[in-house]
């Protein structure tokens, strides 16, 4: 069903946007692609849902009342198993996108969103996310082996 | 200066007489200056401008002025020196009519002294020569008043334009930001509709309209971006670039559209590379807008030619088309924001070109005739 990634069904995505129609449509589009999707209406809402949803990827608008986009990105990434973050930015807000990338966002898409482009970016981000986890796992395993080696 | 002297007919005879007047009157200059300032400073309008000045210094300056006026020579150096005085009058804000009155006071001072002191037979020739000299002096001062008022007019016009532009930028920015979010929502909702329609049936009667709506949203988004580019002049990132490469790249992107309309697109570079410090993204936009404009101006089978050459410390990129040309009233307003002759244009394209060229420290020239239009963008190699 999805051209993006073979593991879509197991992927949880948190969509953060204060524009209801955009949020709902994006969530539905992603669900149609097979993702598991939750939504949040602003940055604080997103942070409060982070624990319960445990998303693999957060797709967030940059311009929302209450919190700078780059600040939200930084706080989303604070946990022990942080999600990857894709920011949605508008033409003329490239500076904000750069700030978000500096804060640790994985990638950005420009509004109005081309859904195919978003899917492509999402695929890459998930792939990268998986690789990172794999590296972490192998490293942990390696350390474990080393520890055992040290013990014996 | 010579023209002025010829106009008041101040000839050699007169200059000789003026030197004689100097010989007779110079001991009187301090008294004349004193009388002058007594009269002038008695007037509240003039005295308010001159108040605070050192009266003795003013008298010395006037004495020197009378002396150098009578002695000449009336060359360019004389003109330059007088220009300083003229500018000073304008700068301190002495109204023109006070200056005219002051000139008359000086005139009267000369006339009465000449009557008193000159030999009887010389009175008339002396007075005539002094009148001519004072006319020259007056013309020079008036010239500065005129320049100042022209400057004021130009400045007022510029300020007006700046205010207008700022208001339009605020409006554009507000409008663009307001349109953008609903546009994004609409596009996503439409995308959802389209995908679900396709899933159920590949029925063009259902999917074609959504595709068209997508296309229209794309146009709206481009329009909003235009507005934002206009409202927020971007910061410049100058880098040494081969302009031929940048221009060629921009041109290649227009080729599909040109091809579709059967328009010949050509780039002729006098040499390659042509290096200059430019912001390549902005130059790209300049070329894109100019070429798009040209493509839309010519009929099928027409030509759009870009020529690049270096001249002194400037690089020229000329975009010429063989379209029908622009009428004068279009040419006069071509860089005005929101001015468009096209049904679907924002009228911002050429305004953006103009501001981007200006931000490069460049200039843009336009010539148009019934056989075509030509934009000549000249960019400094080192802005």
Coordinates of C-alpha atoms in Angstrom, one line a residue, chain B:
Chain B
X1 CA 29.9 82.5 -15.3
X2 CA 30.8 83.9 -18.7
X3 CA 27.2 83.4 -19.8
X4 CA 26.0 85.4 -16.8
X5 CA 28.5 88.2 -17.4
X6 CA 27.4 88.4 -21.0
X7 CA 23.8 88.5 -20.1
X8 CA 24.1 91.5 -17.8
X9 CA 26.6 92.9 -20.2
X10 CA 29.3 93.4 -17.6
X11 CA 32.2 94.2 -19.9
X12 CA 35.8 95.3 -19.5
X13 CA 34.9 98.9 -19.2
X14 CA 32.6 98.1 -16.4
X15 CA 35.2 96.0 -14.5
X16 CA 37.6 99.0 -14.8
X17 CA 34.9 101.3 -13.4
X18 CA 34.2 98.8 -10.6
X19 CA 37.8 98.9 -9.6
X20 CA 37.6 102.7 -9.5
X21 CA 34.5 102.5 -7.3
X22 CA 36.5 100.2 -5.0
X23 CA 39.3 102.8 -4.8
X24 CA 36.8 105.5 -3.8
X25 CA 34.5 103.5 -1.5
X26 CA 36.7 100.9 0.2
X27 CA 37.3 103.2 3.3
X28 CA 33.5 103.4 3.5
X29 CA 32.9 99.6 3.6
X30 CA 33.0 99.1 7.4
X31 CA 30.4 101.9 7.8
X32 CA 28.3 100.5 4.9
X33 CA 28.3 97.1 6.4
X34 CA 27.4 98.5 9.8
X35 CA 24.4 100.4 8.3
X36 CA 23.4 97.3 6.4
X37 CA 23.2 95.1 9.6
X38 CA 21.5 97.8 11.6
X39 CA 18.8 97.8 9.0
X40 CA 18.6 94.1 8.4
X41 CA 18.7 93.1 12.1
X42 CA 15.9 95.6 12.7
X43 CA 13.6 93.2 10.9
X44 CA 12.4 90.5 13.2
X45 CA 12.3 87.8 10.4
X46 CA 15.8 88.3 9.2
X47 CA 17.2 89.0 12.7
X48 CA 15.8 85.7 14.0
X49 CA 17.8 83.8 11.4
X50 CA 21.0 85.8 12.1
X51 CA 20.6 86.1 15.8
X52 CA 23.5 84.6 17.8
X53 CA 25.9 85.5 15.0
X54 CA 28.8 87.7 15.9
X55 CA 27.9 91.1 14.4
X56 CA 31.5 92.1 14.0
X57 CA 32.2 89.0 12.1
X58 CA 29.2 89.5 9.9
X59 CA 30.4 93.0 9.1
X60 CA 33.9 91.8 8.2
X61 CA 32.4 89.1 5.9
X62 CA 30.2 91.7 4.2
X63 CA 33.2 94.1 3.8
X64 CA 35.2 91.3 2.2
X65 CA 32.2 90.5 0.0
X66 CA 31.9 94.1 -1.3
X67 CA 35.6 94.4 -1.8
X68 CA 36.1 91.1 -3.7
X69 CA 32.9 91.9 -5.7
X70 CA 34.2 95.2 -7.0
X71 CA 37.7 93.9 -7.7
X72 CA 36.9 90.6 -9.5
X73 CA 38.2 88.9 -11.5
X74 CA 34.9 87.3 -12.4
X75 CA 36.2 83.9 -13.1
X76 CA 35.3 80.3 -12.0
X77 CA 37.1 80.8 -8.7
X78 CA 34.9 83.8 -8.1
X79 CA 31.8 81.8 -9.0
X80 CA 32.8 79.0 -6.6
X81 CA 33.4 81.4 -3.7
X82 CA 30.1 83.1 -4.3
X83 CA 28.4 79.6 -4.5
X84 CA 29.6 78.9 -1.0
X85 CA 27.9 82.1 0.2
X86 CA 24.8 81.3 -1.7
X87 CA 24.6 77.9 -0.2
X88 CA 25.2 79.3 3.2
X89 CA 22.2 81.7 2.8
X90 CA 20.0 78.7 1.9
X91 CA 21.4 76.5 4.7
X92 CA 20.7 79.0 7.5
X93 CA 17.1 79.2 6.2
X94 CA 17.1 82.9 5.2
X95 CA 13.9 83.2 3.2
X96 CA 14.4 84.4 -0.4
X97 CA 12.5 87.6 0.1
X98 CA 14.7 88.7 2.9
X99 CA 17.7 88.0 0.7
X100 CA 16.1 90.2 -2.0
X101 CA 15.5 93.0 0.5
X102 CA 19.1 92.7 1.7
X103 CA 20.4 93.0 -1.8
X104 CA 18.4 96.2 -2.3
X105 CA 19.7 97.6 0.9
X106 CA 23.3 97.1 -0.4
X107 CA 22.3 98.5 -3.8
X108 CA 20.9 101.7 -2.1
X109 CA 24.1 101.9 0.0
X110 CA 26.3 101.9 -3.0
X111 CA 24.2 104.4 -4.9
X112 CA 24.0 106.9 -2.2
X113 CA 27.8 106.7 -1.5
X114 CA 28.6 107.0 -5.2
X115 CA 26.4 110.1 -5.4
X116 CA 28.3 111.6 -2.4
X117 CA 31.9 110.6 -3.3
X118 CA 32.3 110.0 -7.1
X119 CA 33.3 112.8 -9.5
X120 CA 30.2 114.3 -11.0
X121 CA 30.8 113.0 -14.5
X122 CA 31.3 109.4 -13.3
X123 CA 28.3 109.0 -11.1
X124 CA 26.1 107.4 -13.8
X125 CA 28.6 105.0 -15.3
X126 CA 29.7 103.9 -11.8
X127 CA 26.1 103.3 -10.7
X128 CA 25.4 101.4 -14.0
X129 CA 28.4 99.2 -13.4
X130 CA 27.5 98.5 -9.8
X131 CA 24.0 97.6 -10.8
X132 CA 25.4 95.1 -13.3
X133 CA 27.7 93.6 -10.7
X134 CA 24.8 93.3 -8.1
X135 CA 22.6 91.6 -10.8
X136 CA 25.3 89.0 -11.3
X137 CA 25.6 88.5 -7.5
X138 CA 21.8 88.2 -7.2
X139 CA 21.6 85.7 -10.1
X140 CA 24.2 83.5 -8.4
X141 CA 22.4 83.5 -5.0
X142 CA 19.1 82.9 -6.6
X143 CA 20.5 80.0 -8.5
X144 CA 21.2 78.3 -5.1
X145 CA 17.7 79.1 -3.8
X146 CA 16.3 77.5 -7.0
X147 CA 18.6 74.4 -6.6
X148 CA 17.5 74.0 -3.0
X149 CA 13.8 74.2 -3.8
X150 CA 14.3 71.6 -6.6
X151 CA 16.1 69.4 -4.1
X152 CA 13.3 69.8 -1.7
X153 CA 10.7 68.8 -4.3
X154 CA 12.7 65.7 -5.3
X155 CA 13.2 64.8 -1.6
X156 CA 9.5 65.2 -0.9
X157 CA 8.6 63.1 -3.9
X158 CA 11.0 60.4 -2.8
X159 CA 9.7 60.4 0.8
X160 CA 6.2 60.1 -0.6
X161 CA 7.2 57.1 -2.7
X162 CA 9.0 55.5 0.2
X163 CA 5.9 55.9 2.4
X164 CA 3.8 54.5 -0.3
X165 CA 6.1 51.5 -0.8
X166 CA 6.3 50.9 3.0
X167 CA 2.5 50.9 3.2
X168 CA 2.2 48.5 0.3
X169 CA 4.8 46.2 1.8
X170 CA 3.0 46.1 5.1
X171 CA -0.2 45.3 3.3
X172 CA 1.4 42.7 1.1
X173 CA 3.0 41.0 4.0
X174 CA -0.2 40.9 6.1
X175 CA -2.2 39.7 3.1
X176 CA 0.4 37.0 2.2
X177 CA 0.6 35.7 5.7
X178 CA -3.2 35.6 6.1
X179 CA -3.6 33.7 2.8
X180 CA -0.9 31.2 3.3
X181 CA -2.3 29.1 6.1
X182 CA -5.8 28.6 4.7
X183 CA -4.2 27.9 1.3
X184 CA -2.1 25.1 2.9
X185 CA -5.2 23.7 4.6
X186 CA -7.1 23.7 1.3
X187 CA -4.3 22.1 -0.5
X188 CA -4.1 19.3 2.0
X189 CA -7.8 18.7 2.1
X190 CA -7.9 18.6 -1.7
X191 CA -5.0 16.2 -1.7
X192 CA -6.9 13.9 0.6
X193 CA -10.0 14.1 -1.6
X194 CA -8.1 13.4 -4.7
X195 CA -6.3 10.4 -3.3
X196 CA -9.5 8.9 -1.9
X197 CA -11.2 9.5 -5.2
X198 CA -8.5 7.7 -7.1
X199 CA -8.6 4.8 -4.7
X200 CA -12.2 4.2 -5.5
X201 CA -12.4 4.9 -9.2
X202 CA -10.0 6.2 -11.8
X203 CA -12.8 8.5 -13.1
X204 CA -11.5 11.6 -14.8
X205 CA -14.8 13.3 -14.3
X206 CA -14.0 13.2 -10.6
X207 CA -10.2 13.6 -10.7
X208 CA -9.8 16.2 -13.4
X209 CA -11.5 19.0 -11.4
X210 CA -9.3 18.2 -8.4
X211 CA -6.2 18.4 -10.5
X212 CA -7.4 21.8 -11.9
X213 CA -8.0 23.0 -8.3
X214 CA -4.5 21.9 -7.4
X215 CA -3.1 23.9 -10.3
X216 CA -5.1 27.0 -9.2
X217 CA -3.8 26.6 -5.6
X218 CA -0.3 26.4 -7.0
X219 CA -0.9 29.7 -8.8
X220 CA -2.2 31.2 -5.6
X221 CA 0.9 30.0 -3.7
X222 CA 3.2 31.5 -6.3
X223 CA 1.3 34.8 -6.0
X224 CA 1.6 34.8 -2.2
X225 CA 5.4 34.1 -2.6
X226 CA 5.7 37.0 -5.0
X227 CA 3.9 39.2 -2.4
X228 CA 6.3 38.1 0.3
X229 CA 9.4 38.6 -1.8
X230 CA 8.2 42.1 -2.5
X231 CA 7.2 42.8 1.2
X232 CA 10.4 41.4 2.7
X233 CA 13.4 42.4 0.6
X234 CA 15.8 39.5 1.3
X235 CA 19.3 40.0 2.6
X236 CA 22.0 39.6 0.1
X237 CA 24.7 36.9 0.0
X238 CA 27.4 38.1 -2.4
X239 CA 29.8 35.5 -3.7
X240 CA 32.2 35.4 -6.6
X241 CA 30.4 33.6 -9.4
X242 CA 30.7 32.9 -13.1
X243 CA 27.6 34.8 -14.2
X244 CA 27.5 32.9 -17.5
X245 CA 26.8 29.7 -15.5
X246 CA 24.2 31.3 -13.3
X247 CA 22.4 32.9 -16.3
X248 CA 22.6 29.7 -18.4
X249 CA 21.1 27.7 -15.5
X250 CA 18.3 30.1 -15.0
X251 CA 17.7 30.1 -18.8
X252 CA 17.6 26.3 -19.0
X253 CA 14.7 26.2 -16.5
X254 CA 12.7 28.4 -18.9
X255 CA 13.3 26.2 -21.9
X256 CA 10.4 23.8 -21.4
X257 CA 7.9 26.7 -21.4
X258 CA 9.6 28.4 -24.3
X259 CA 9.6 25.1 -26.2
X260 CA 5.9 24.7 -25.5
X261 CA 5.1 28.1 -26.9
X262 CA 7.5 27.6 -29.9
X263 CA 9.8 30.4 -28.8
X264 CA 13.5 30.4 -29.6
X265 CA 15.6 31.0 -26.5
X266 CA 19.3 31.8 -26.9
X267 CA 22.2 32.9 -24.8
X268 CA 25.2 34.6 -26.3
X269 CA 28.1 35.3 -24.0
X270 CA 30.9 37.5 -25.3
X271 CA 33.3 35.5 -23.2
X272 CA 33.3 32.8 -20.6
X273 CA 33.7 32.8 -17.7
X274 CA 32.5 36.3 -16.6
X275 CA 33.2 36.6 -13.0
X276 CA 31.5 39.0 -10.6
X277 CA 30.3 39.2 -7.0
X278 CA 26.6 38.6 -7.0
X279 CA 23.9 36.9 -5.0
X280 CA 23.3 34.0 -7.4
X281 CA 19.8 33.2 -6.1
X282 CA 18.7 36.8 -6.6
X283 CA 20.3 36.9 -10.1
X284 CA 18.5 33.7 -10.9
X285 CA 15.2 35.4 -9.9
X286 CA 16.1 38.5 -12.0
X287 CA 16.8 36.3 -15.1
X288 CA 13.7 34.2 -14.4
X289 CA 11.4 37.2 -14.2
X290 CA 12.9 39.0 -17.2
X291 CA 12.9 35.9 -19.4
X292 CA 9.4 34.9 -18.4
X293 CA 8.2 38.4 -19.2
X294 CA 9.9 38.2 -22.6
X295 CA 8.5 34.8 -23.4
X296 CA 5.0 36.1 -22.6
X297 CA 5.5 39.1 -24.8
X298 CA 6.4 37.4 -28.0
X299 CA 4.2 35.4 -30.3
X300 CA 4.8 31.8 -31.3
X301 CA 7.9 31.5 -33.5
X302 CA 9.4 34.6 -31.8
X303 CA 12.8 35.0 -30.3
X304 CA 14.2 35.8 -26.8
X305 CA 17.9 36.4 -26.8
X306 CA 20.2 36.9 -23.8
X307 CA 23.5 38.7 -24.4
X308 CA 26.2 38.9 -21.8
X309 CA 29.3 41.1 -22.0
X310 CA 31.7 43.0 -19.8
X311 CA 32.2 46.7 -20.0
X312 CA 34.6 48.4 -17.6
X313 CA 33.8 47.3 -14.1
X314 CA 30.2 46.2 -15.1
X315 CA 28.7 43.1 -16.5
X316 CA 25.7 43.5 -18.8
X317 CA 23.0 40.9 -19.2
X318 CA 20.7 42.0 -22.0
X319 CA 17.3 40.3 -22.4
X320 CA 15.9 41.2 -25.8
X321 CA 12.7 39.9 -27.5
X322 CA 11.2 40.5 -30.9
X323 CA 7.7 41.0 -29.5
X324 CA 5.4 43.9 -30.3
X325 CA 7.2 46.3 -27.8
X326 CA 5.6 48.3 -25.0
X327 CA 3.5 51.5 -25.4
X328 CA 4.9 54.5 -23.6
X329 CA 2.4 54.4 -20.7
X330 CA 3.4 50.8 -19.9
X331 CA 7.1 51.6 -20.1
X332 CA 6.7 54.5 -17.7
X333 CA 5.1 52.3 -15.1
X334 CA 6.8 49.0 -15.7
X335 CA 8.7 48.9 -12.4
X336 CA 5.7 50.0 -10.3
X337 CA 4.5 47.4 -7.9
X338 CA 1.1 45.9 -8.8
X339 CA 1.3 47.3 -12.3
X340 CA 0.5 44.5 -14.8
X341 CA -0.8 44.2 -18.3
X342 CA -1.5 40.5 -17.9
X343 CA -4.7 39.1 -16.7
X344 CA -3.1 36.7 -14.3
X345 CA 0.0 38.6 -13.3
X346 CA 0.6 40.0 -9.8
X347 CA 2.3 43.0 -11.2
X348 CA 5.2 42.4 -8.9
X349 CA 7.7 40.6 -11.2
X350 CA 9.3 43.7 -12.7
X351 CA 9.2 45.5 -9.4
X352 CA 11.1 42.7 -7.8
X353 CA 13.6 42.7 -10.7
X354 CA 14.2 46.4 -10.2
X355 CA 14.7 46.1 -6.4
X356 CA 17.0 43.0 -6.8
X357 CA 19.1 44.8 -9.4
X358 CA 19.3 47.9 -7.1
X359 CA 20.4 45.7 -4.2
X360 CA 23.3 44.5 -6.4
X361 CA 24.2 48.2 -6.9
X362 CA 23.3 47.7 -10.5
X363 CA 21.1 49.6 -13.0
X364 CA 18.5 48.4 -15.4
X365 CA 17.8 50.1 -18.8
X366 CA 14.8 49.6 -21.0
X367 CA 14.3 50.3 -24.7
X368 CA 11.3 49.3 -26.6
X369 CA 10.0 49.7 -30.1
X370 CA 7.3 48.0 -32.2
X371 CA 10.0 45.5 -33.2
X372 CA 10.9 44.4 -29.7
X373 CA 11.8 45.2 -26.1
X374 CA 15.3 45.1 -24.5
X375 CA 16.2 45.1 -20.9
X376 CA 19.8 45.9 -20.1
X377 CA 20.8 44.9 -16.6
X378 CA 24.3 46.2 -15.6
X379 CA 25.8 44.8 -12.5
X380 CA 29.0 46.0 -10.8
X381 CA 31.6 43.2 -10.8
X382 CA 32.5 44.3 -7.2
X383 CA 29.4 45.7 -5.5

